[in-house]
Amino acid sequence: MSVGFRIDYLQLLSPSGELREAAEEAGWNADVLRSLYQAMTRTRVFDAKAVALQRTGQLGTFASALGQEAIGVGTAYAMHPDDLLVPSYRDHAAQLLRGVTMAEILLYWGGDERGSDFKNARRDFPNCVPVATQVAHAVGAAYAFRLRKEKRAVVCFIGDGGTGNGAFYEALNMAGVWKAPVVIVINNNGWAISTPRARECAAETLAQKAFGAGVEGRQIDGNDVLSVYKAAQQALEKAREGDGPTLIEAVSYRLGDHTTADDATRYRSPDEVKEAWTREPIGRLRAFLAGKRLWDKEKEDALQRRCAREVEEAVATYASTPPRGCEAMFDYLFHSLPASMKDQLEEARRFDPVRRNGHG
């Protein structure tokens, strides 16, 4: 594979919902388009409820995916069931498509270790909060697939700010050396907490960071779920065929706060956010579907009711799950508790808030 320095920008669906390349239209199945739309909407309804739960003291800190639903949905839709997802902390759009339940996601953000013990997506990794370390995990797992001659691929998500971390460069370098079957997706939402993209990195694109590692780099419109799906599908097929890794920079915008512990109104203008709403992913696909008579108000109302009902059922499951004592976090972390940790366990037992107050 030859690697050039030119970065093209892939956008198939414009912000106003018009298909960029007429030739592509014939290749899009109506059921696939509706499924992508429904998955993004499902994510947004869940996302809003999770934020509301945190604001009312029923959930711990939560990282919203508002406006970035297309990245997770488009990528996960292109994955095979036996591929492996290595998520960061903002990737519930992909996790929901992989079979992780809403109740499990709520348990995770409620501080319950069972939220990382997925009932369905048993092989996928749990959320990784330390910035960029998940890329090393993903490359290592992908290298194992290659050594075992398994035609499986790994998908890893990372934020734009995380690509400035040393762990990202080290992992990307080894992905290139090992021709690891991994697809690293950068969620470039424009902000590393309160630091804007322009002050994070002087490179013209983040996709160019792939070149130094001998890896293919692509930049796509991360608010266009069709572009995300297409790019992920091509990269995953390449990886499974043994042709090496791909770095995809999906350009999006974080419409909400970094997490519920953040207040983005302190560092960005309302006009900037208002303009970003004109490019968000769900409205543009809905406009396209409506224009093709594949979607209407009746379908939208039914979808909203279905999503709301599913979310409320998940909340009920989460709220009625009896909390575990503080021993759980030690049990999930260690097979045998090291002697040096025994004092910490005893101290945790004395101040165990979960036992007294329940989740959150």
Short mmCIF file of C-alpha atoms in Angstrom, two decimals:
data_model
loop_
_atom_site.label_atom_id
_atom_site.label_comp_id
_atom_site.label_asym_id
_atom_site.label_seq_id
_atom_site.Cartn_x
_atom_site.Cartn_y
_atom_site.Cartn_z
CA MET A 1 0.00 0.00 0.00
CA SER A 2 1.38 3.39 -0.92
CA VAL A 3 0.76 6.25 1.45
CA GLY A 4 0.53 9.81 0.13
CA PHE A 5 0.34 13.11 1.97
CA ARG A 6 -2.85 14.34 0.35
CA ILE A 7 -5.96 14.22 2.50
CA ASP A 8 -9.31 14.22 0.73
CA TYR A 9 -12.52 15.08 2.57
CA LEU A 10 -15.40 12.65 2.18
CA GLN A 11 -18.95 13.98 2.43
CA LEU A 12 -21.82 12.10 0.80
CA LEU A 13 -24.77 13.89 2.39
CA SER A 14 -24.79 17.68 2.67
CA PRO A 15 -25.98 19.47 5.82
CA SER A 16 -29.24 20.25 4.03
CA GLY A 17 -29.84 16.57 3.28
CA GLU A 18 -28.80 16.38 -0.38
CA LEU A 19 -26.77 13.48 -1.69
CA ARG A 20 -23.44 14.77 -3.01
CA GLU A 21 -22.81 12.05 -5.54
CA ALA A 22 -25.82 10.92 -7.54
CA ALA A 23 -24.07 7.66 -8.37
CA GLU A 24 -24.07 6.74 -4.70
CA GLU A 25 -27.84 6.95 -4.38
CA ALA A 26 -28.52 3.63 -6.08
CA GLY A 27 -26.27 1.88 -3.59
CA TRP A 28 -28.19 2.93 -0.49
CA ASN A 29 -30.83 0.53 0.64
CA ALA A 30 -33.90 2.19 2.16
CA ASP A 31 -33.92 -0.19 5.12
CA VAL A 32 -30.26 0.61 5.86
CA LEU A 33 -30.94 4.35 5.74
CA ARG A 34 -33.90 4.04 8.09
CA SER A 35 -31.89 1.83 10.44
CA LEU A 36 -29.09 4.38 10.62
CA TYR A 37 -31.59 7.15 11.34
CA GLN A 38 -33.40 5.15 14.00
CA ALA A 39 -30.13 4.23 15.72
CA MET A 40 -29.00 7.85 15.89
CA THR A 41 -32.38 8.97 17.23
CA ARG A 42 -32.37 6.19 19.82
CA THR A 43 -28.97 7.37 20.99
CA ARG A 44 -30.12 10.98 21.28
CA VAL A 45 -33.22 10.13 23.29
CA PHE A 46 -31.15 8.01 25.67
CA ASP A 47 -28.48 10.69 25.87
CA ALA A 48 -30.95 13.37 26.91
CA LYS A 49 -32.38 11.17 29.64
CA ALA A 50 -28.93 10.32 30.99
CA VAL A 51 -28.09 14.03 31.27
CA ALA A 52 -31.41 14.64 33.04
CA LEU A 53 -30.68 11.84 35.49
CA GLN A 54 -27.30 13.36 36.31
CA ARG A 55 -28.81 16.82 36.77
CA THR A 56 -31.26 15.40 39.30
CA GLY A 57 -28.63 13.50 41.26
CA GLN A 58 -29.55 10.03 40.02
CA LEU A 59 -26.42 9.39 37.92
CA GLY A 60 -22.73 10.16 38.17
CA THR A 61 -20.84 12.32 35.67
CA PHE A 62 -21.95 11.58 32.10
CA ALA A 63 -20.30 12.30 28.74
CA SER A 64 -22.96 13.29 26.22
CA ALA A 65 -22.70 12.34 22.55
CA LEU A 66 -25.09 15.09 21.44
CA GLY A 67 -24.38 15.96 17.82
CA GLN A 68 -21.83 13.17 17.39
CA GLU A 69 -24.26 10.26 16.99
CA ALA A 70 -23.26 9.60 13.39
CA ILE A 71 -19.70 8.65 14.28
CA GLY A 72 -20.62 5.80 16.59
CA VAL A 73 -23.65 4.62 14.65
CA GLY A 74 -22.00 4.70 11.22
CA THR A 75 -18.91 2.89 12.44
CA ALA A 76 -20.66 0.22 14.50
CA TYR A 77 -23.11 -0.45 11.68
CA ALA A 78 -20.15 -1.41 9.48
CA MET A 79 -18.69 -3.82 12.05
CA HIS A 80 -19.19 -7.58 12.00
CA PRO A 81 -20.46 -9.23 15.18
CA ASP A 82 -17.09 -10.89 15.87
CA ASP A 83 -15.11 -7.67 15.38
CA LEU A 84 -13.99 -5.97 18.57
CA LEU A 85 -14.95 -2.54 19.86
CA VAL A 86 -12.55 -0.67 22.14
CA PRO A 87 -14.49 2.40 23.29
CA SER A 88 -13.55 5.54 25.10
CA TYR A 89 -16.04 7.28 27.39
CA ARG A 90 -18.30 8.95 24.78
CA ASP A 91 -19.10 6.00 22.57
CA HIS A 92 -22.50 4.74 23.71
CA ALA A 93 -23.90 5.29 20.19
CA ALA A 94 -21.65 2.47 18.98
CA GLN A 95 -22.14 0.40 22.13
CA LEU A 96 -25.92 0.44 21.80
CA LEU A 97 -25.65 -0.92 18.26
CA ARG A 98 -23.21 -3.59 19.45
CA GLY A 99 -25.81 -4.84 21.94
CA VAL A 100 -24.78 -3.12 25.16
CA THR A 101 -28.01 -2.31 26.97
CA MET A 102 -29.10 1.12 28.13
CA ALA A 103 -29.39 -0.18 31.69
CA GLU A 104 -25.74 -1.33 31.58
CA ILE A 105 -24.62 2.08 30.38
CA LEU A 106 -26.55 3.73 33.22
CA LEU A 107 -25.05 1.31 35.72
CA TYR A 108 -21.56 2.18 34.48
CA TRP A 109 -22.12 5.91 34.92
CA GLY A 110 -23.76 5.19 38.24
CA GLY A 111 -20.50 3.70 39.47
CA ASP A 112 -21.60 0.07 39.30
CA GLU A 113 -19.02 -2.41 37.99
CA ARG A 114 -21.78 -4.52 36.44
CA GLY A 115 -22.16 -1.76 33.86
CA SER A 116 -18.95 -3.00 32.24
CA ASP A 117 -19.95 -6.68 32.30
CA PHE A 118 -21.95 -6.64 29.08
CA LYS A 119 -24.59 -9.33 28.74
CA ASN A 120 -24.51 -9.27 24.94
CA ALA A 121 -21.31 -7.68 23.60
CA ARG A 122 -19.20 -10.08 25.62
CA ARG A 123 -15.99 -9.60 23.64
CA ASP A 124 -16.04 -5.81 23.45
CA PHE A 125 -13.85 -3.92 25.86
CA PRO A 126 -15.31 -1.75 28.64
CA ASN A 127 -15.11 2.05 28.56
CA CYS A 128 -11.62 3.48 28.86
CA VAL A 129 -11.44 6.83 30.64
CA PRO A 130 -7.64 7.42 30.69
CA VAL A 131 -6.99 9.42 27.53
CA ALA A 132 -5.43 7.50 24.60
CA THR A 133 -4.48 4.33 26.45
CA GLN A 134 -7.32 2.51 24.72
CA VAL A 135 -5.47 2.84 21.41
CA ALA A 136 -2.66 0.65 22.73
CA HIS A 137 -5.22 -1.89 23.94
CA ALA A 138 -6.85 -1.91 20.49
CA VAL A 139 -3.59 -2.33 18.60
CA GLY A 140 -2.53 -5.16 20.90
CA ALA A 141 -5.81 -6.97 20.40
CA ALA A 142 -5.61 -6.46 16.65
CA TYR A 143 -2.08 -7.85 16.58
CA ALA A 144 -3.35 -10.93 18.43
CA PHE A 145 -6.00 -11.42 15.72
CA ARG A 146 -3.26 -11.23 13.09
CA LEU A 147 -1.04 -13.74 14.88
CA ARG A 148 -3.98 -16.14 15.19
CA LYS A 149 -4.83 -15.61 11.51
CA GLU A 150 -8.39 -14.60 12.46
CA LYS A 151 -10.22 -12.43 9.93
CA ARG A 152 -11.45 -10.02 12.54
CA ALA A 153 -10.86 -6.31 13.00
CA VAL A 154 -10.73 -3.91 15.92
CA VAL A 155 -12.36 -0.48 16.10
CA CYS A 156 -11.05 2.10 18.54
CA PHE A 157 -12.41 5.60 19.19
CA ILE A 158 -10.40 8.56 20.44
CA GLY A 159 -11.10 12.28 20.74
CA ASP A 160 -9.17 15.00 18.91
CA GLY A 161 -7.43 16.06 22.11
CA GLY A 162 -6.33 12.49 22.78
CA THR A 163 -4.30 12.43 19.56
CA GLY A 164 -1.78 14.73 21.22
CA ASN A 165 -1.05 12.10 23.85
CA GLY A 166 2.13 10.02 23.58
CA ALA A 167 0.21 6.75 23.95
CA PHE A 168 -1.65 7.54 20.72
CA TYR A 169 1.54 7.99 18.70
CA GLU A 170 3.20 4.90 20.17
CA ALA A 171 0.20 2.72 19.47
CA LEU A 172 -0.29 4.12 15.97
CA ASN A 173 3.36 3.47 15.20
CA MET A 174 3.11 -0.17 16.20
CA ALA A 175 -0.15 -0.55 14.29
CA GLY A 176 1.79 0.41 11.17
CA VAL A 177 4.77 -1.81 11.95
CA TRP A 178 2.59 -4.85 12.69
CA LYS A 179 0.02 -4.14 9.95
CA ALA A 180 -2.50 -4.61 12.71
CA PRO A 181 -6.14 -5.03 11.59
CA VAL A 182 -7.34 -1.97 13.46
CA VAL A 183 -9.43 1.06 12.53
CA ILE A 184 -8.77 4.06 14.75
CA VAL A 185 -11.57 6.63 14.55
CA ILE A 186 -10.82 10.14 15.75
CA ASN A 187 -13.94 11.90 16.97
CA ASN A 188 -12.82 15.42 16.10
CA ASN A 189 -15.55 17.34 17.89
CA GLY A 190 -13.55 20.55 17.91
CA TRP A 191 -12.85 20.77 21.60
CA ALA A 192 -10.50 19.04 24.05
CA ILE A 193 -12.65 20.02 27.03
CA SER A 194 -12.17 23.82 26.85
CA THR A 195 -9.23 23.83 24.42
CA PRO A 196 -10.24 24.50 20.80
CA ARG A 197 -8.85 22.37 17.98
CA ALA A 198 -6.68 25.24 16.69
CA ARG A 199 -4.77 25.30 19.98
CA GLU A 200 -4.39 21.53 20.22
CA CYS A 201 -2.38 20.85 17.09
CA ALA A 202 -0.81 22.85 14.25
CA ALA A 203 -1.35 20.13 11.62
CA GLU A 204 -3.83 20.95 8.86
CA THR A 205 -5.72 17.73 9.57
CA LEU A 206 -5.51 15.11 12.30
CA ALA A 207 -5.68 12.38 9.65
CA GLN A 208 -2.18 13.42 8.56
CA LYS A 209 -0.82 12.03 11.79
CA ALA A 210 -1.19 8.60 10.18
CA PHE A 211 1.56 9.27 7.65
CA GLY A 212 4.44 9.20 10.10
CA ALA A 213 3.42 5.68 11.08
CA GLY A 214 3.00 4.42 7.53
CA VAL A 215 -0.75 4.16 8.03
CA GLU A 216 -3.51 5.29 5.67
CA GLY A 217 -5.24 8.44 6.92
CA ARG A 218 -8.69 9.65 5.86
CA GLN A 219 -10.77 12.68 6.78
CA ILE A 220 -14.55 12.50 6.58
CA ASP A 221 -17.62 14.52 7.58
CA GLY A 222 -18.38 12.97 10.95
CA ASN A 223 -21.88 14.48 10.93
CA ASP A 224 -22.71 12.57 7.75
CA VAL A 225 -23.58 9.03 8.82
CA LEU A 226 -23.35 7.81 5.22
CA SER A 227 -19.73 8.95 4.95
CA VAL A 228 -18.91 7.42 8.30
CA TYR A 229 -20.50 4.10 7.36
CA LYS A 230 -18.81 4.02 3.95
CA ALA A 231 -15.34 4.88 5.28
CA ALA A 232 -15.60 2.45 8.19
CA GLN A 233 -16.85 -0.33 5.93
CA GLN A 234 -13.91 0.11 3.55
CA ALA A 235 -11.36 0.33 6.36
CA LEU A 236 -12.74 -2.73 8.14
CA GLU A 237 -12.76 -4.83 4.98
CA LYS A 238 -9.17 -3.80 4.34
CA ALA A 239 -8.18 -4.74 7.87
CA ARG A 240 -9.86 -8.14 7.74
CA GLU A 241 -8.07 -8.90 4.45
CA GLY A 242 -4.71 -8.30 6.11
CA ASP A 243 -3.98 -4.97 4.40
CA GLY A 244 -3.31 -3.06 7.57
CA PRO A 245 -4.70 -0.27 9.73
CA THR A 246 -6.55 2.94 8.90
CA LEU A 247 -6.85 6.20 10.80
CA ILE A 248 -10.15 7.99 10.17
CA GLU A 249 -10.63 11.58 11.28
CA ALA A 250 -14.39 12.19 11.59
CA VAL A 251 -15.00 15.93 11.80
CA SER A 252 -17.97 16.76 14.00
CA TYR A 253 -18.91 19.22 16.73
CA ARG A 254 -19.68 18.74 20.39
CA LEU A 255 -23.07 20.41 20.83
CA GLY A 256 -23.16 19.74 24.57
CA ASP A 257 -20.72 20.11 27.41
CA HIS A 258 -17.59 17.95 27.59
CA THR A 259 -19.25 16.10 30.43
CA THR A 260 -21.92 17.03 32.94
CA ALA A 261 -19.04 18.32 35.10
CA ASP A 262 -18.32 20.99 32.47
CA ASP A 263 -20.00 24.27 31.47
CA ALA A 264 -19.20 25.01 27.83
CA THR A 265 -20.92 28.40 27.95
CA ARG A 266 -17.83 29.67 29.77
CA TYR A 267 -15.50 29.22 26.80
CA ARG A 268 -17.50 29.27 23.54
CA SER A 269 -20.07 31.59 22.03
CA PRO A 270 -23.80 30.88 21.54
CA ASP A 271 -23.44 31.90 17.88
CA GLU A 272 -20.86 29.17 17.31
CA VAL A 273 -23.12 26.53 18.82
CA LYS A 274 -26.14 27.82 16.91
CA GLU A 275 -24.25 27.54 13.63
CA ALA A 276 -23.10 24.02 14.50
CA TRP A 277 -26.71 22.92 14.96
CA THR A 278 -27.25 23.53 11.22
CA ARG A 279 -24.76 20.73 10.50
CA GLU A 280 -25.89 18.13 13.05
CA PRO A 281 -26.34 14.56 11.75
CA ILE A 282 -29.92 13.57 12.55
CA GLY A 283 -31.69 16.48 10.92
CA ARG A 284 -29.80 16.11 7.67
CA LEU A 285 -30.58 12.39 7.28
CA ARG A 286 -34.24 13.02 8.22
CA ALA A 287 -34.42 15.69 5.50
CA PHE A 288 -32.99 13.27 2.97
CA LEU A 289 -35.38 10.47 3.95
CA ALA A 290 -38.37 12.80 3.89
CA GLY A 291 -37.36 14.08 0.47
CA LYS A 292 -37.36 10.50 -0.82
CA ARG A 293 -40.71 9.78 0.90
CA LEU A 294 -39.01 7.24 3.15
CA TRP A 295 -39.93 9.05 6.36
CA ASP A 296 -42.84 11.10 7.64
CA LYS A 297 -44.34 12.56 10.82
CA GLU A 298 -46.25 9.39 11.66
CA LYS A 299 -43.06 7.30 11.54
CA GLU A 300 -41.19 9.94 13.53
CA ASP A 301 -43.82 10.07 16.28
CA ALA A 302 -43.87 6.28 16.52
CA LEU A 303 -40.05 6.16 16.74
CA GLN A 304 -39.96 8.80 19.46
CA ARG A 305 -42.56 6.91 21.51
CA ARG A 306 -40.67 3.62 21.07
CA CYS A 307 -37.36 5.17 22.10
CA ALA A 308 -38.89 6.93 25.11
CA ARG A 309 -40.50 3.70 26.27
CA GLU A 310 -37.21 1.77 25.93
CA VAL A 311 -35.33 4.46 27.85
CA GLU A 312 -37.87 4.52 30.68
CA GLU A 313 -37.68 0.73 30.99
CA ALA A 314 -33.89 0.95 31.19
CA VAL A 315 -34.10 3.65 33.84
CA ALA A 316 -36.48 1.49 35.86
CA THR A 317 -34.06 -1.45 35.61
CA TYR A 318 -31.16 0.76 36.66
CA ALA A 319 -33.02 2.28 39.58
CA SER A 320 -34.24 -1.07 40.87
CA THR A 321 -30.86 -2.82 40.68
CA PRO A 322 -29.67 -3.37 44.23
CA PRO A 323 -26.30 -1.66 44.70
CA ARG A 324 -23.26 -3.67 45.58
CA GLY A 325 -20.84 -2.86 48.33
CA CYS A 326 -17.46 -1.28 47.73
CA GLU A 327 -15.84 -4.74 47.60
CA ALA A 328 -17.07 -5.03 44.02
CA MET A 329 -14.49 -2.64 42.60
CA PHE A 330 -11.72 -4.71 44.15
CA ASP A 331 -13.27 -8.00 43.05
CA TYR A 332 -13.57 -6.86 39.42
CA LEU A 333 -10.01 -5.52 39.34
CA PHE A 334 -8.05 -8.31 41.03
CA HIS A 335 -8.21 -12.08 40.82
CA SER A 336 -6.42 -12.22 44.17
CA LEU A 337 -6.31 -9.05 46.25
CA PRO A 338 -2.68 -7.92 46.74
CA ALA A 339 -1.65 -7.56 50.37
CA SER A 340 -0.87 -3.88 49.75
CA MET A 341 -4.53 -3.25 48.88
CA LYS A 342 -6.09 -4.82 51.94
CA ASP A 343 -5.85 -1.64 54.00
CA GLN A 344 -7.57 0.30 51.21
CA LEU A 345 -10.37 -2.26 51.10
CA GLU A 346 -10.95 -1.97 54.84
CA GLU A 347 -10.95 1.81 54.67
CA ALA A 348 -13.39 1.75 51.75
CA ARG A 349 -15.73 -0.46 53.76
CA ARG A 350 -15.81 2.10 56.55
CA PHE A 351 -16.86 4.92 54.19
CA ASP A 352 -18.92 2.99 51.65
CA PRO A 353 -21.40 5.59 50.22
CA VAL A 354 -23.06 3.15 47.85
CA ARG A 355 -24.26 1.02 50.71
CA ARG A 356 -25.83 4.03 52.37
CA ASN A 357 -27.25 5.93 49.41
CA GLY A 358 -27.64 3.59 46.45
CA HIS A 359 -26.40 4.41 42.93
CA GLY A 360 -24.82 7.76 42.23
#
